[in-house]
Structures are given as structure tokens and as C-alpha cells.
XYZ file of C-alpha atoms in Angstrom:
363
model
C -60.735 0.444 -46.539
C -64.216 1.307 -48.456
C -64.541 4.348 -50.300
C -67.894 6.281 -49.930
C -69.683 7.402 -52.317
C -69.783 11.254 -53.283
C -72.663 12.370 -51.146
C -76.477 11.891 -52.965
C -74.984 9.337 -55.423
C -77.413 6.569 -54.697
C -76.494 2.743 -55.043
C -74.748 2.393 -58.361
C -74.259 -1.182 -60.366
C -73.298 -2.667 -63.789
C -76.063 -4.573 -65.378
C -74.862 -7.466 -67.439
C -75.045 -4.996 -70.515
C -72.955 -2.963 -69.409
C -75.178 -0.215 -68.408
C -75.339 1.557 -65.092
C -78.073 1.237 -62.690
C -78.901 3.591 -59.978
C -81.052 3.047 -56.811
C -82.505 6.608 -54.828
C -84.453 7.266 -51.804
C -86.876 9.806 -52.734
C -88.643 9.967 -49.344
C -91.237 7.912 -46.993
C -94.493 7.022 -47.474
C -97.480 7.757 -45.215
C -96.893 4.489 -43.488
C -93.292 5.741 -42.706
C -91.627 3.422 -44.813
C -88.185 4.292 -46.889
C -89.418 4.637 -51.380
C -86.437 3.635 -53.403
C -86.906 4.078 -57.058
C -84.134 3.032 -60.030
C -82.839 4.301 -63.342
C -80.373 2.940 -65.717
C -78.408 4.400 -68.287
C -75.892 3.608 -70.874
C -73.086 5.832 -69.478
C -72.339 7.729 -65.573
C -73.504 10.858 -66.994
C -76.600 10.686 -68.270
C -77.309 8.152 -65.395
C -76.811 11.215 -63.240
C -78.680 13.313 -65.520
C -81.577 10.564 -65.241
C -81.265 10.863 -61.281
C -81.583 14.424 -60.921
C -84.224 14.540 -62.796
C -86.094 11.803 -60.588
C -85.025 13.754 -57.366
C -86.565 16.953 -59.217
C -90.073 15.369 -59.742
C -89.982 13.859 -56.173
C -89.307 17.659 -54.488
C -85.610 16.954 -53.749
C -82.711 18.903 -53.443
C -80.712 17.792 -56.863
C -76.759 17.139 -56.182
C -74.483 19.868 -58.601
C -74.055 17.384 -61.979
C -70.604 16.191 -61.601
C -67.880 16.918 -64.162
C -67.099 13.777 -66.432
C -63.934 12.666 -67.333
C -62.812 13.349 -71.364
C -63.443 10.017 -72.363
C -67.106 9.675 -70.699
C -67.776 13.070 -72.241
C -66.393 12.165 -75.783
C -68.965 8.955 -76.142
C -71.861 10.880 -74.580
C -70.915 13.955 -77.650
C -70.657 10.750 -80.322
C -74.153 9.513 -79.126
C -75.748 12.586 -79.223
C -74.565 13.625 -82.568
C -75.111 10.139 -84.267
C -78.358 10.548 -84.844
C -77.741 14.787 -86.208
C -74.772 14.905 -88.552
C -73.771 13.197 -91.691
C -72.133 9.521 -91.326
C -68.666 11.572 -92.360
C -69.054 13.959 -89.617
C -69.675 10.923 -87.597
C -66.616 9.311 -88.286
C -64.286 12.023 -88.308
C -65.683 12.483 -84.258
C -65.314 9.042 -83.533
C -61.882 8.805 -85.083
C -60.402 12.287 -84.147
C -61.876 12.587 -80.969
C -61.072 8.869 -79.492
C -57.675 8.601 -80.865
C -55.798 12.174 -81.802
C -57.002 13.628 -78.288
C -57.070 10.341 -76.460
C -54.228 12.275 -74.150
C -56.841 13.728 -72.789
C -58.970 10.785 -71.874
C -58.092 10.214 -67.669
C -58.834 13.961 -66.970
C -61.612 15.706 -66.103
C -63.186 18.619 -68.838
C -62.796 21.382 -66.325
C -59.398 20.343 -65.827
C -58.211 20.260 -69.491
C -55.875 23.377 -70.142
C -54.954 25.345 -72.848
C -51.460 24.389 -72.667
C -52.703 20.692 -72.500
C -54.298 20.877 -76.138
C -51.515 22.898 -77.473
C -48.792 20.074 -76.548
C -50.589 17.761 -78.459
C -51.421 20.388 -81.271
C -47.422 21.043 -81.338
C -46.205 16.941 -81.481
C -48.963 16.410 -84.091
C -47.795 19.169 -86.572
C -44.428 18.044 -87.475
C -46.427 14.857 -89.329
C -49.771 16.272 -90.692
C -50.890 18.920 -93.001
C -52.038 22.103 -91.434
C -55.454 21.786 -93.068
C -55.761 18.614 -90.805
C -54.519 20.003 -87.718
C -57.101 22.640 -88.059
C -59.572 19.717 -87.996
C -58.369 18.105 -85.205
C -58.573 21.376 -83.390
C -62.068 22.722 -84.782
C -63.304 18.612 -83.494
C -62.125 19.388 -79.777
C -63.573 22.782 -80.191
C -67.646 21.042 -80.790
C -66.854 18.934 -78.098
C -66.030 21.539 -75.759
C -68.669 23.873 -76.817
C -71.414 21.326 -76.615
C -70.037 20.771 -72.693
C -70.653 24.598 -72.016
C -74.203 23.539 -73.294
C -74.426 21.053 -70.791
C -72.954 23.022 -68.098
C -70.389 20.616 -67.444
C -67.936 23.241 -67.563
C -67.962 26.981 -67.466
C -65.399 28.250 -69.903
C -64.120 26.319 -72.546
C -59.721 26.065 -72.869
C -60.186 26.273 -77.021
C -60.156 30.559 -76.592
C -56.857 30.294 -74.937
C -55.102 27.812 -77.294
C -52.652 29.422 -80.441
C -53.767 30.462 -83.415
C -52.668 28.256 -86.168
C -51.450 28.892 -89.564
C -54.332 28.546 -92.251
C -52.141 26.643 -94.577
C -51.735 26.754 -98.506
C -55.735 26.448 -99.572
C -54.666 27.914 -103.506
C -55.529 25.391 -106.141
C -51.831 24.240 -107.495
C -51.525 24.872 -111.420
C -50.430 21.976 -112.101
C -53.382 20.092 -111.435
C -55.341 22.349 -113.434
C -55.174 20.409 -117.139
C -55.700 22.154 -120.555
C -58.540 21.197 -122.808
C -56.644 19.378 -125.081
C -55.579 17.278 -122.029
C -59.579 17.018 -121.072
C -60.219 15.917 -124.762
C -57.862 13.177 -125.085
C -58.963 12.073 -121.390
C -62.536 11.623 -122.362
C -61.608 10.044 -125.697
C -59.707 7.317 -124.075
C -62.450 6.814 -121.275
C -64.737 6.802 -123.942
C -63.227 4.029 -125.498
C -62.328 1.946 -122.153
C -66.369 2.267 -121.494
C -66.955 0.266 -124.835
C -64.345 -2.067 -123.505
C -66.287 -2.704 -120.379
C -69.800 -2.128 -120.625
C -71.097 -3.342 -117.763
C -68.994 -0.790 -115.674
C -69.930 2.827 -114.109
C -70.237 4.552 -117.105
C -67.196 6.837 -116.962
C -67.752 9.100 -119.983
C -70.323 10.555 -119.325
C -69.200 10.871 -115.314
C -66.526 13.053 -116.793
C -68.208 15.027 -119.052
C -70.929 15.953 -116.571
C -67.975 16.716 -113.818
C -66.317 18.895 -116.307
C -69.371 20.658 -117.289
C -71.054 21.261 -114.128
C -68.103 21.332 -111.527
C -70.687 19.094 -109.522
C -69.006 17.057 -106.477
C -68.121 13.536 -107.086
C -71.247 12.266 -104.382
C -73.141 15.233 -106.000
C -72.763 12.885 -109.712
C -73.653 9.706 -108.093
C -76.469 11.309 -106.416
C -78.432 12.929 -109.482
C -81.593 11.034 -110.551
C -83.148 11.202 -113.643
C -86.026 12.769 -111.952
C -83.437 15.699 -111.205
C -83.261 16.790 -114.520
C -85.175 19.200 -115.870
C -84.217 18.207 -119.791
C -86.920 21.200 -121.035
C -85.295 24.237 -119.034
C -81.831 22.167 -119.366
C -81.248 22.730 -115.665
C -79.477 19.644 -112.825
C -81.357 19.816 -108.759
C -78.280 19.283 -106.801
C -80.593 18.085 -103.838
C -78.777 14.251 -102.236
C -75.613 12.840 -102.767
C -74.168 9.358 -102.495
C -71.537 8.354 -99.631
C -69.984 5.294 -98.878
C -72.625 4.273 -96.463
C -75.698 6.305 -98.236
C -77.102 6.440 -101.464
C -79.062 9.278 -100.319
C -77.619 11.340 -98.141
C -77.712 15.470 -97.817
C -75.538 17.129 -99.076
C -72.217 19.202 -97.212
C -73.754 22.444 -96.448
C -77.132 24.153 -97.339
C -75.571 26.283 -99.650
C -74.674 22.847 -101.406
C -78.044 22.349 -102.502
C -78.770 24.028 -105.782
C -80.015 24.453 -109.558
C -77.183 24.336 -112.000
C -77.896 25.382 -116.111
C -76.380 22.306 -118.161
C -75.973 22.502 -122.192
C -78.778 20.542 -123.374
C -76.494 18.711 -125.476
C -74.307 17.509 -122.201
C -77.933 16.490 -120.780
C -79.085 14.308 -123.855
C -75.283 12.477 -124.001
C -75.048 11.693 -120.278
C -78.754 10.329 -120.992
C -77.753 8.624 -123.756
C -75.150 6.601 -122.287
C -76.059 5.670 -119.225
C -79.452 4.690 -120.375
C -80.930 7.188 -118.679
C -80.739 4.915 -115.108
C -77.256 7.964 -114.227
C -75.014 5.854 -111.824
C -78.479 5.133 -109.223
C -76.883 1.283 -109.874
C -73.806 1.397 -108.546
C -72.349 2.099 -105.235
C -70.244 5.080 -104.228
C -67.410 2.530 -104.101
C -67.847 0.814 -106.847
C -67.287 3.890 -109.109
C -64.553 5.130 -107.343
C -62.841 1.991 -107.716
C -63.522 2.240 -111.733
C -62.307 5.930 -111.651
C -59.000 4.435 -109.677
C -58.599 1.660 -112.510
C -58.858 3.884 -114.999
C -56.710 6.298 -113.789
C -54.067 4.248 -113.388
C -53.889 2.976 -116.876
C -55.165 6.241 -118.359
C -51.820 7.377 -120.594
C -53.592 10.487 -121.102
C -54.118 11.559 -117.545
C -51.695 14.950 -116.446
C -49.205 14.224 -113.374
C -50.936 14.553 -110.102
C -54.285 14.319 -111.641
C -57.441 13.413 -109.264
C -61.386 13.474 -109.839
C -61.417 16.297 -108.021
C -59.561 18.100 -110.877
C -62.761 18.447 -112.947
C -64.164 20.370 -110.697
C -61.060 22.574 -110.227
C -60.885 23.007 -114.010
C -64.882 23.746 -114.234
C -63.984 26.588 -111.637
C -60.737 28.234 -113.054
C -62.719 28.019 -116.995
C -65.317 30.230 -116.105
C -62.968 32.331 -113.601
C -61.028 33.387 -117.051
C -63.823 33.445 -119.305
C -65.288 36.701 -116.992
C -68.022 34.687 -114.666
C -68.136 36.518 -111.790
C -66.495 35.161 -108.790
C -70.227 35.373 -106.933
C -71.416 33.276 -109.541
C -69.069 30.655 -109.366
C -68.950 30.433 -105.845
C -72.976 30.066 -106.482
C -72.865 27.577 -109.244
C -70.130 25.463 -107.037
C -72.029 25.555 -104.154
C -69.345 26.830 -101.676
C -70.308 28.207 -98.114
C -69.478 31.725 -99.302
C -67.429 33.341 -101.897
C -64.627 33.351 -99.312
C -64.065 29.800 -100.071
C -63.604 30.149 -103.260
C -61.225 33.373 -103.655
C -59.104 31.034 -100.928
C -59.356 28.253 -103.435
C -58.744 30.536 -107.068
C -57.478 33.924 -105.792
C -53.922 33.608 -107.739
C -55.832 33.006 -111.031
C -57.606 36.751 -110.544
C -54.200 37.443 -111.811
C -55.097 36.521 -115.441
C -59.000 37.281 -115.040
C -57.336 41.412 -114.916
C -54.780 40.967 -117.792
C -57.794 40.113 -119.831
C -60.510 42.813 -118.501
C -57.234 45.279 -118.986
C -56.758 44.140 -122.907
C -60.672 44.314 -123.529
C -60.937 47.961 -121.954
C -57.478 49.023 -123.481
C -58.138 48.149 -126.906
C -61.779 49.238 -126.846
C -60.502 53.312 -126.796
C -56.853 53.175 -129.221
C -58.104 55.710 -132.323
């Protein structure tokens, strides 16, 4: 037995591409005769969205737009945003969104429940981190927010789900080195650079990092046009990704104008020949900072790139920079981030404001 069509569908086929094709009656001519016009489309939806809009210009009454199923939904969201976020944001909606909540996929959006996301929430958190279940979740969240947009539902299930724990954020101590630790690093990278010439120029990769806290892509992004070598100041303005050499940066607040000792400035110019790492690929470093690291005998336990920037951070923490400061010269979102990051080190930043004010008034 033949199942009709939901009522002002049209005709509906496949196209050898794989798109949809839709054929409407928008009326008679003056002659009497039946007009049939078609659209196509690469998914249900907007081939829906494409018809209405046809029976809209022709005076007709348009159908409600019909609720998609999660997966339909979750490729219409990944086109959409393609073209609007970063190639990271990208990928972390195509992974995240086609795989982690793939549960989800034979159900309708107005259908999904609370309960339904926080079963899936619950298996997942006995494995992962809860910094990347709070990804997962903030993901599904977009999604569902950007189907309110569309009026595809009318209340999203994300207000209803459980709150989750926030997770340890704190910067470990551990992975915070001392200077003689930075010293002999850049010593021995020094040397490994003479060794191999033609690679990414690692010294002066780490003594810009430590100096500046920059972002790894923030390094490989800086041009020699960025510097400023009279006011001794960095534009933090692009950074490199592993599929852009020039791509913006993580947040607006990420794009700034560091102070750098004039003396860093001239060495990092010095040694890279003034070309900076605009020759080599975001990969291609990385993998040099991985080789090195590996044989590196002066490199502390746990130790990542990311540590430079951690140690940049804590430094000026102790040495009295205000917290607003740092926050500003990192580039965080707000100083919220970074308190979450450095808060236990405020700690020592009070012991040493207490033994400057103490001492100031013993007679």
C-alpha cells in the first residue's frame, strides 16, 4: 500500500547528485491550464524552505515548515556555519555533533528530551574529562539554539538538562618550571638549532613564547610587518592553524598590542633572518617542537609548549602585574579566565604585598 504524501508536499525526487527536487502547483493560467514550477536543494529542509518561499511569491497558503529529524538538522547547522566560524570550530561540530550525539540522529528536534541528552551526558563521563563533556554539551546547545532561530522548535531541552561540574581549570605547579629550568631549555635548543639549521628555528620560538606568553598559532602567525621594532611593541592580529596560515584569531579580545624588550625583538630577528616562522607550516613546527622535546634532557616532567605561556602568566602574577593586566596582555575573554586559570598562585602574590607593606612601617 502507497503512502501519501504529507498534504502540500509537492512531487519530491533524488537527482543523480543526490539533491532533492521538488515539483508545485502554484495555480492556473488564464487559459485554465495547471503551472507547475520546481526547486532543488541539497537537503529536505531547505528544499521545503525553498518551496514555501515559491508558494509565498505565487499568493499561496505556505504549509507549517516541518520539524527535521537530528541528523538532517545537524548537516543543515554544519553548512550554515562552514562558511562563519574558524576551521577548528568547524571540526569540533562536525566531529562532536555527528558522532558523540549521533543517539540522537532517528528523532525528531522537538522530540529530543532533556532526559535524552542527559543519558548520553551520564555514559560519556565515566571516560572523558569534564572540560570535554562541557564541550560536548555547550556543541548541542548552538545547535539547538540556532533551531529556535529557525523556528523548528519552540523551546530548546538544553535549560532542562543538569548542571555539570566545571572541573579542575587551576594551572598544576608542576608544569610551571623555574628559570633555571627555562635557561638550560633554551641553551640546549639553542644548540640543537645549530645542529639543524634548516629547521623551525626553535630558539627564538621559545624565547618569544616565554617573553610574550603569545599562543603557539599566535608565534607562527607574527610577520615581520607586525613588529613595531621603534616602539618595541608585537600586533597580535592572525594566527596560523593547521589548515590556515592566516587565520583570526580565538576571540576578539585575542587580538592585541603586546610591549616586547627590544633586545628579545632584535634576537628573534636575528635568528630567524628576519622571515619569523612565515616558511613553515603549523605542522611542521609542531613536529620540530615534538622532536625536540622528546630528546630535550633538560625539559621538566609533564612539560608542553603550552607551559611558556603558563610560566609568562604566573612571572608577572608574582612580580605585582595586576591580574587585569595580565588577563589583557594574554588576551583572555575576561579576567575571569584567568583567576580560573592562576587563582591558587594569588596565594604568594599576598605573602609578598604583606612583607613589602609590613616592613615598610617597623621603627
Amino acid at each position: 500500500m502507497k503512502h501519501r504524501r504529507p498534504k502540500g508536499e509537492g512531487s519530491i525526487t533524488v537527482l543523480p547528485n543526490g539533491h532533492y527536487k521538488m515539483t508545485i502547483s502554484i495555480g492556473v493560467d488564464v487559459t485554465g491550464k495547471q503551472r507547475r514550477k520546481s526547486v532543488t536543494a541539497a537537503t529536505k529542509t531547505e528544499l521545503m524552505q525553498k518551496a514555501a518561499k515559491l508558494r509565498l511569491s505565487a499568493g499561496m497558503t505556505v504549509p507549517e515548515t516541518p520539524t527535521p529529524l537530528f541528523k538532517e538538522a545537524v548537516e543543515e547547522f554544519i553548512n550554515e556555519k562552514e562558511d562563519t566560524v574558524s576551521q577548528s570550530t568547524s571540526s569540533n561540530y562536525k566531529k562532536v555533533l555527528r558522532s558523540t550525539w549521533s543517539p540522537l540522529n532517528p528523532y525528531k528536534l522537538d522530540k529530543i528530551t532533556a532526559g535524552m541528552i542527559d543519558g548520553i551526558l551520564d555514559d560519556r563521563k565515566k571516560s572523558i574529562k569534564a572540560s570535554t563533556l562541557r564541550l560536548y554539551r555547550r556543541l548541542l546547545s548552538a545547535l539547538f539554539n540556532w533551531a529556535l532561530h529557525k523556528k523548528y522548535i519552540k523551546e530548546s531541552p538544553m535549560s532542562d538538562t543538569k548542571k555539570r561540574p566545571v572541573g579542575q581549570l587551576k594551572v598544576n605547579r608542576v608544569l610551571i618550571p623555574t628559570d633555571e629550568q627555562l635557561k638550560k631549555m633554551l641553551e640546549e635548543v639553542k644548540e640543537w638549532d645549530k645542529k639543524y639549521p634548516r629547521g623551525a628555528h626553535l630558539y627564538p620560538l621559545f624565547l618569544l613564547a616565554i617573553s610574550t606568553g603569545m599562543r603557539f598559532g599566535e608565534l607562527l602567525g607574527v610577520s615581520k610587518e607586525d613588529i613595531d621594532m621603534t616602539s618595541g611593541v608585537i600586533d597580535i592580529n592572525k594566527q596560523s592553524t593547521p589548515w590556515s596560515r592566516n587565520a583570526n584569531l580565538k576571540t576578539t579580545s585575542s587580538y592585541r598590542r603586546i610591549f616586547v624588550q627590544h633586545k628579545v625583538l632584535e634576537e628573534v630577528i636575528k635568528a630567524t633572518g628576519g622571515e619569523l616562522w612565515r616558511n613553515f607550516s603549523y605542522a611542521a613546527v609542531m613536529h620540530r617542537v615534538d622532536v625536540f622535546f622528546g630528546t630535550c634532557s633538560n625539559r621538566p616532567q609533564g612539560f608542553t609548549f603550552h607551559c611558556f605561556r603558563h610560566y609568562h602568566a604566573t612571572k608577572l602574577l608574582v612580580s605585582g602585574i595586576s591580574v587585569k593586566e595580565v588577563s589583557k596582555r594574554l588576551g583572555h575573554s575576561s579576567i575571569k579566565t584567568t583567576l580560573d586559570l592562576y587563582a591558587h598562585w594569588v596565594p604568594e602574590m599576598d605573602k609578598k604585598a604583606a612583607n613589602i607593606i609590613g616592613s615598610a612601617f617597623i621603627l
